[in-house]
Every structure is written in C-alpha cells, then in structure tokens.
Amino acid sequence: MRRFLLGAVLALTVAGAASQPGTQPLDLPAITAPALAERYAANARDGSGRQFLALDRTGDGRAVEVVGDLAAADSVIIFVPGTGYGLAQFNDSTAAPGGAARALHARAQTLAPGTKVAVIGWLGYDAPEMTDPGVITTLPAAKGAKALRTLVTALLPKQISLVCHSYGTVVCGEAAPALPVTDIIALGSPGMGVAGAADLRTPARVWTAMSSRDDVFRPGVRLGPIGFGADPNLAAFGARIIDGGDGRHTDYLRPGPTLDRITRIALTGRA
C-alpha cells in the first residue's frame, strides 16, 4: 500500500508539473549594434531607454534585459533567477533579473574599468511559483535550459559566464552539458540536478556559494524528475566552494564582498 501511495503521489506531481506552460525560446535579434538598437527601441516604448533583448507579456511574462553595450562586449555575464519571478517582479531586488544585472554590471565597471562587459538579466523561462507542482521537479528547469542554450549560442564567440540563483541553478545544471561558457556560479542552490560536478559534463569551472543564513530547501536526492540531486555546497560534490557571506537567500548580490567575489569570478575565472 505504501508503495502504491508513493507512486500515486509521484505520478500526480509529475503530471501537474508537466501540465505547466511550455517555454519556447524567445525570439532573439542578431547581436549587432543596428539590430540591437532596433530591438531595444521596439521593446522600450515607454521611453525608459532600457534594453530589452526580448519581451513576452503573456502570462506572468518573460524578459531578457541587457545592461551595457552587448554588441561591443567581449565578456557577457548572464544572470539566471529562481522561482516566483515574472515581469511584475523583474526589478524587485538584487535577486530579481533586472536588479541582479544592474548590480553585477556596476561592480564590473568598478572592479575592472575599461573591460568591455555586458550583463543580461535573463527571465527567458516560466519560473515556477512556490505553489506550482513543478517547483520540486526539474521539469520547468529542463524547458528553461533549452531557452538558455539558445541565448548562449546566439552570443558566441563572446566569453560567457553564468551566475545562477536558487532554482535558477537547476536550470543551469540542466543546460550545462557541453555548454560553451567559462564559469557557472551557483548561488543558494537547492541542487543542480546531478550527484556531482563531473555529472554536469561541462567544460566550465563550477563554483558554489551558500550564505550562513540561507534557508533554501536542499533535498539531497533525485527520483526521476523529482528533487535536485546532491547538495552542491558540500566538498564531495566537487565544485569550487566560495564564501557566500552571512546574508539571507536573496542577499548574494547586495553590495559587499560577496558581490565583489562573484563579479571577479564571472569576469576572470578567479576568486
């Protein structure tokens, strides 16, 4: 009976998660100055001057915002957010896509003046809500990974690094195999969907940070699409562990030494 009930619960959870809206990769322009200027103008009709590479207002909404000169950039940092974000929350904090992109770009300008860098706040997937069945599965992450891979491919041959937060680290884990990025930095990760860093099958350096007051749920197991695999913040996982500071789950990119450390890694591959 216990096995039957467990199987039923798992089946209902997966079915509910699978029924969540799909994520087709957003349409992207050519990464040239004229094409980008045209796209930015089309997406920022409010006169704000903000640079939206892609914008989808259906449902909770999706958006890809660029901070800096993407056409001229040699290095690009992509921030991948976690659960609960849509257009309404896009700028809520430094853990939100817009706020994170601006925080990382500002520090990059200060720490590496003269470096041609752009930062992308990427909400290119339907990030699950905490009340969605999919939030305990890798299913939304797998859909997001497809869209993330499309963006990375469009940006080549630029140097690209990923800064991933919370459930966004699951997305990055799903996208990682053979992805041509230099560094993957996982902040406040519940797991990256695998048992160890080697299972990500990535040429990138993999870094993890967990702050002392981060209460993110880390199940430590994966059963099919349910759960997120081993805790990547343990030495046995095999990632490069960095000091995550003493903030809470959404504090990694607030001004301070943790933000500086993350920015340096994203730019140079060195802590």
mmCIF file of N, CA and C in Angstrom, residues 130-206:
data_model
loop_
_atom_site.group_PDB
_atom_site.id
_atom_site.type_symbol
_atom_site.label_atom_id
_atom_site.label_comp_id
_atom_site.label_asym_id
_atom_site.label_seq_id
_atom_site.Cartn_x
_atom_site.Cartn_y
_atom_site.Cartn_z
ATOM 1 N N MET A 130 6.189 29.020 -5.993
ATOM 2 C CA MET A 130 6.373 28.063 -4.903
ATOM 3 C C MET A 130 5.162 27.155 -4.731
ATOM 4 N N THR A 131 4.003 27.573 -5.246
ATOM 5 C CA THR A 131 2.784 26.761 -5.136
ATOM 6 C C THR A 131 2.595 25.825 -6.330
ATOM 7 N N ASP A 132 3.459 25.925 -7.356
ATOM 8 C CA ASP A 132 3.347 25.062 -8.531
ATOM 9 C C ASP A 132 3.894 23.671 -8.232
ATOM 10 N N PRO A 133 3.254 22.622 -8.751
ATOM 11 C CA PRO A 133 3.819 21.279 -8.575
ATOM 12 C C PRO A 133 5.231 21.164 -9.131
ATOM 13 N N GLY A 134 5.523 21.925 -10.195
ATOM 14 C CA GLY A 134 6.819 21.826 -10.844
ATOM 15 C C GLY A 134 7.980 22.324 -10.023
ATOM 16 N N VAL A 135 7.699 23.025 -8.936
ATOM 17 C CA VAL A 135 8.779 23.636 -8.174
ATOM 18 C C VAL A 135 9.661 22.604 -7.476
ATOM 19 N N ILE A 136 9.185 21.391 -7.302
ATOM 20 C CA ILE A 136 10.008 20.345 -6.696
ATOM 21 C C ILE A 136 10.550 19.369 -7.744
ATOM 22 N N THR A 137 10.419 19.751 -9.011
ATOM 23 C CA THR A 137 10.904 18.902 -10.094
ATOM 24 C C THR A 137 11.880 19.670 -10.972
ATOM 25 N N THR A 138 12.553 18.924 -11.837
ATOM 26 C CA THR A 138 13.455 19.539 -12.816
ATOM 27 C C THR A 138 12.747 19.839 -14.135
ATOM 28 N N LEU A 139 11.447 19.627 -14.220
ATOM 29 C CA LEU A 139 10.746 19.781 -15.491
ATOM 30 C C LEU A 139 10.737 21.228 -16.003
ATOM 31 N N PRO A 140 10.364 22.227 -15.175
ATOM 32 C CA PRO A 140 10.465 23.605 -15.670
ATOM 33 C C PRO A 140 11.909 23.985 -16.002
ATOM 34 N N ALA A 141 12.851 23.461 -15.233
ATOM 35 C CA ALA A 141 14.261 23.763 -15.474
ATOM 36 C C ALA A 141 14.715 23.223 -16.827
ATOM 37 N N ALA A 142 14.253 22.046 -17.197
ATOM 38 C CA ALA A 142 14.631 21.467 -18.488
ATOM 39 C C ALA A 142 14.117 22.326 -19.636
ATOM 40 N N LYS A 143 12.899 22.858 -19.486
ATOM 41 C CA LYS A 143 12.357 23.759 -20.514
ATOM 42 C C LYS A 143 13.171 25.052 -20.560
ATOM 43 N N GLY A 144 13.502 25.581 -19.384
ATOM 44 C CA GLY A 144 14.313 26.786 -19.333
ATOM 45 C C GLY A 144 15.695 26.581 -19.910
ATOM 46 N N ALA A 145 16.267 25.396 -19.687
ATOM 47 C CA ALA A 145 17.612 25.110 -20.185
ATOM 48 C C ALA A 145 17.674 25.192 -21.702
ATOM 49 N N LYS A 146 16.627 24.752 -22.360
ATOM 50 C CA LYS A 146 16.586 24.830 -23.817
ATOM 51 C C LYS A 146 16.679 26.274 -24.277
ATOM 52 N N ALA A 147 15.929 27.152 -23.609
ATOM 53 C CA ALA A 147 15.943 28.568 -23.960
ATOM 54 C C ALA A 147 17.287 29.211 -23.623
ATOM 55 N N LEU A 148 17.890 28.810 -22.499
ATOM 56 C CA LEU A 148 19.178 29.364 -22.106
ATOM 57 C C LEU A 148 20.262 28.964 -23.100
ATOM 58 N N ARG A 149 20.236 27.749 -23.560
ATOM 59 C CA ARG A 149 21.214 27.291 -24.545
ATOM 60 C C ARG A 149 21.090 28.083 -25.845
ATOM 61 N N THR A 150 19.858 28.425 -26.216
ATOM 62 C CA THR A 150 19.638 29.227 -27.422
ATOM 63 C C THR A 150 20.303 30.591 -27.290
ATOM 64 N N LEU A 151 20.175 31.219 -26.119
ATOM 65 C CA LEU A 151 20.793 32.521 -25.892
ATOM 66 C C LEU A 151 22.310 32.424 -25.943
ATOM 67 N N VAL A 152 22.875 31.453 -25.245
ATOM 68 C CA VAL A 152 24.338 31.301 -25.230
ATOM 69 C C VAL A 152 24.863 31.121 -26.650
ATOM 70 N N THR A 153 24.200 30.307 -27.436
ATOM 71 C CA THR A 153 24.635 30.072 -28.821
ATOM 72 C C THR A 153 24.611 31.364 -29.627
ATOM 73 N N ALA A 154 23.587 32.185 -29.409
ATOM 74 C CA ALA A 154 23.461 33.447 -30.145
ATOM 75 C C ALA A 154 24.585 34.418 -29.796
ATOM 76 N N LEU A 155 25.151 34.300 -28.590
ATOM 77 C CA LEU A 155 26.169 35.239 -28.129
ATOM 78 C C LEU A 155 27.589 34.871 -28.549
ATOM 79 N N LEU A 156 27.803 33.662 -28.985
ATOM 80 C CA LEU A 156 29.142 33.235 -29.376
ATOM 81 C C LEU A 156 29.669 34.096 -30.519
ATOM 82 N N PRO A 157 30.987 34.395 -30.552
ATOM 83 C CA PRO A 157 32.085 33.804 -29.777
ATOM 84 C C PRO A 157 32.479 34.609 -28.543
ATOM 85 N N LYS A 158 31.604 35.383 -27.978
ATOM 86 C CA LYS A 158 31.933 36.149 -26.777
ATOM 87 C C LYS A 158 32.234 35.206 -25.612
ATOM 88 N N GLN A 159 33.017 35.697 -24.638
ATOM 89 C CA GLN A 159 33.247 34.936 -23.410
ATOM 90 C C GLN A 159 32.011 35.068 -22.544
ATOM 91 N N ILE A 160 31.473 33.948 -22.089
ATOM 92 C CA ILE A 160 30.194 33.952 -21.382
ATOM 93 C C ILE A 160 30.334 33.227 -20.052
ATOM 94 N N SER A 161 29.776 33.809 -19.005
ATOM 95 C CA SER A 161 29.693 33.144 -17.708
ATOM 96 C C SER A 161 28.256 33.211 -17.218
ATOM 97 N N LEU A 162 27.877 32.242 -16.397
ATOM 98 C CA LEU A 162 26.528 32.165 -15.846
ATOM 99 C C LEU A 162 26.569 32.390 -14.346
ATOM 100 N N VAL A 163 25.728 33.291 -13.854
ATOM 101 C CA VAL A 163 25.506 33.452 -12.421
ATOM 102 C C VAL A 163 24.068 33.010 -12.170
ATOM 103 N N CYS A 164 23.915 31.932 -11.423
ATOM 104 C CA CYS A 164 22.612 31.277 -11.283
ATOM 105 C C CYS A 164 22.197 31.299 -9.816
ATOM 106 N N HIS A 165 20.924 31.582 -9.552
ATOM 107 C CA HIS A 165 20.465 31.699 -8.175
ATOM 108 C C HIS A 165 19.288 30.769 -7.913
ATOM 109 N N SER A 166 19.336 30.055 -6.785
ATOM 110 C CA SER A 166 18.214 29.256 -6.294
ATOM 111 C C SER A 166 17.767 28.243 -7.358
ATOM 112 N N TYR A 167 16.468 28.225 -7.720
ATOM 113 C CA TYR A 167 16.014 27.277 -8.744
ATOM 114 C C TYR A 167 16.705 27.528 -10.084
ATOM 115 N N GLY A 168 17.210 28.742 -10.287
ATOM 116 C CA GLY A 168 17.982 29.020 -11.499
ATOM 117 C C GLY A 168 19.215 28.155 -11.609
ATOM 118 N N THR A 169 19.747 27.667 -10.484
ATOM 119 C CA THR A 169 20.897 26.765 -10.544
ATOM 120 C C THR A 169 20.494 25.400 -11.106
ATOM 121 N N VAL A 170 19.229 25.040 -10.920
ATOM 122 C CA VAL A 170 18.728 23.800 -11.529
ATOM 123 C C VAL A 170 18.666 23.973 -13.044
ATOM 124 N N VAL A 171 18.210 25.146 -13.483
ATOM 125 C CA VAL A 171 18.184 25.459 -14.914
ATOM 126 C C VAL A 171 19.596 25.378 -15.488
ATOM 127 N N CYS A 172 20.548 25.998 -14.807
ATOM 128 C CA CYS A 172 21.930 25.984 -15.289
ATOM 129 C C CYS A 172 22.503 24.574 -15.302
ATOM 130 N N GLY A 173 22.147 23.770 -14.323
ATOM 131 C CA GLY A 173 22.595 22.386 -14.305
ATOM 132 C C GLY A 173 22.062 21.596 -15.486
ATOM 133 N N GLU A 174 20.797 21.836 -15.841
ATOM 134 C CA GLU A 174 20.197 21.151 -16.989
ATOM 135 C C GLU A 174 20.839 21.614 -18.295
ATOM 136 N N ALA A 175 21.233 22.886 -18.355
ATOM 137 C CA ALA A 175 21.804 23.446 -19.589
ATOM 138 C C ALA A 175 23.292 23.151 -19.740
ATOM 139 N N ALA A 176 23.963 22.758 -18.654
ATOM 140 C CA ALA A 176 25.418 22.735 -18.590
ATOM 141 C C ALA A 176 26.134 21.810 -19.566
ATOM 142 N N PRO A 177 25.656 20.602 -19.858
ATOM 143 C CA PRO A 177 26.465 19.685 -20.657
ATOM 144 C C PRO A 177 26.945 20.295 -21.975
ATOM 145 N N ALA A 178 28.276 20.375 -22.107
ATOM 146 C CA ALA A 178 28.946 20.869 -23.313
ATOM 147 C C ALA A 178 28.615 22.324 -23.645
ATOM 148 N N LEU A 179 28.003 23.045 -22.718
ATOM 149 C CA LEU A 179 27.667 24.439 -22.984
ATOM 150 C C LEU A 179 28.948 25.278 -23.022
ATOM 151 N N PRO A 180 29.156 26.089 -24.056
ATOM 152 C CA PRO A 180 30.410 26.836 -24.189
ATOM 153 C C PRO A 180 30.457 28.095 -23.331
ATOM 154 N N VAL A 181 30.500 27.898 -22.017
ATOM 155 C CA VAL A 181 30.663 29.011 -21.075
ATOM 156 C C VAL A 181 31.919 28.751 -20.249
ATOM 157 N N THR A 182 32.485 29.816 -19.696
ATOM 158 C CA THR A 182 33.737 29.654 -18.952
ATOM 159 C C THR A 182 33.522 29.303 -17.491
ATOM 160 N N ASP A 183 32.451 29.872 -16.885
ATOM 161 C CA ASP A 183 32.215 29.678 -15.463
ATOM 162 C C ASP A 183 30.718 29.587 -15.199
ATOM 163 N N ILE A 184 30.349 28.697 -14.275
ATOM 164 C CA ILE A 184 28.970 28.594 -13.792
ATOM 165 C C ILE A 184 29.038 28.803 -12.284
ATOM 166 N N ILE A 185 28.374 29.843 -11.801
ATOM 167 C CA ILE A 185 28.413 30.204 -10.384
ATOM 168 C C ILE A 185 27.023 29.985 -9.806
ATOM 169 N N ALA A 186 26.899 29.030 -8.899
ATOM 170 C CA ALA A 186 25.609 28.651 -8.325
ATOM 171 C C ALA A 186 25.463 29.265 -6.935
ATOM 172 N N LEU A 187 24.467 30.115 -6.760
ATOM 173 C CA LEU A 187 24.242 30.821 -5.500
ATOM 174 C C LEU A 187 22.985 30.294 -4.824
ATOM 175 N N GLY A 188 23.101 29.895 -3.565
ATOM 176 C CA GLY A 188 21.935 29.423 -2.829
ATOM 177 C C GLY A 188 21.233 28.275 -3.523
ATOM 178 N N SER A 189 22.002 27.304 -3.975
ATOM 179 C CA SER A 189 21.456 26.228 -4.809
ATOM 180 C C SER A 189 20.781 25.131 -3.987
ATOM 181 N N PRO A 190 19.570 24.698 -4.408
ATOM 182 C CA PRO A 190 18.953 23.526 -3.794
ATOM 183 C C PRO A 190 19.500 22.231 -4.364
ATOM 184 N N GLY A 191 20.325 22.341 -5.411
ATOM 185 C CA GLY A 191 20.854 21.198 -6.142
ATOM 186 C C GLY A 191 20.878 21.542 -7.612
ATOM 187 N N MET A 192 21.769 20.903 -8.353
ATOM 188 C CA MET A 192 21.874 21.198 -9.778
ATOM 189 C C MET A 192 21.417 20.031 -10.638
ATOM 190 N N GLY A 193 20.687 19.109 -10.004
ATOM 191 C CA GLY A 193 20.095 18.005 -10.745
ATOM 192 C C GLY A 193 20.986 16.794 -10.926
ATOM 193 N N VAL A 194 22.168 16.823 -10.307
ATOM 194 C CA VAL A 194 23.134 15.738 -10.510
ATOM 195 C C VAL A 194 23.746 15.324 -9.175
ATOM 196 N N ALA A 195 24.499 14.231 -9.212
ATOM 197 C CA ALA A 195 25.147 13.723 -7.998
ATOM 198 C C ALA A 195 26.485 14.385 -7.728
ATOM 199 N N GLY A 196 27.107 14.954 -8.746
ATOM 200 C CA GLY A 196 28.406 15.594 -8.568
ATOM 201 C C GLY A 196 28.717 16.488 -9.745
ATOM 202 N N ALA A 197 29.701 17.361 -9.577
ATOM 203 C CA ALA A 197 30.034 18.330 -10.617
ATOM 204 C C ALA A 197 30.441 17.653 -11.922
ATOM 205 N N ALA A 198 31.097 16.510 -11.831
ATOM 206 C CA ALA A 198 31.525 15.816 -13.046
ATOM 207 C C ALA A 198 30.336 15.410 -13.905
ATOM 208 N N ASP A 199 29.179 15.173 -13.253
ATOM 209 C CA ASP A 199 27.987 14.755 -13.987
ATOM 210 C C ASP A 199 27.361 15.891 -14.787
ATOM 211 N N LEU A 200 27.803 17.109 -14.551
ATOM 212 C CA LEU A 200 27.306 18.235 -15.352
ATOM 213 C C LEU A 200 27.885 18.202 -16.767
ATOM 214 N N ARG A 201 28.974 17.471 -16.944
ATOM 215 C CA ARG A 201 29.603 17.291 -18.261
ATOM 216 C C ARG A 201 29.854 18.640 -18.940
ATOM 217 N N THR A 202 30.421 19.535 -18.171
ATOM 218 C CA THR A 202 30.663 20.877 -18.672
ATOM 219 C C THR A 202 32.152 21.187 -18.710
ATOM 220 N N PRO A 203 32.596 21.947 -19.707
ATOM 221 C CA PRO A 203 33.985 22.405 -19.720
ATOM 222 C C PRO A 203 34.214 23.589 -18.785
ATOM 223 N N ALA A 204 33.138 24.132 -18.228
ATOM 224 C CA ALA A 204 33.230 25.333 -17.394
ATOM 225 C C ALA A 204 33.738 25.004 -15.992
ATOM 226 N N ARG A 205 34.320 26.011 -15.351
ATOM 227 C CA ARG A 205 34.587 25.915 -13.917
ATOM 228 C C ARG A 205 33.253 26.072 -13.192
ATOM 229 N N VAL A 206 33.001 25.215 -12.207
ATOM 230 C CA VAL A 206 31.742 25.254 -11.459
ATOM 231 C C VAL A 206 32.027 25.741 -10.044
#
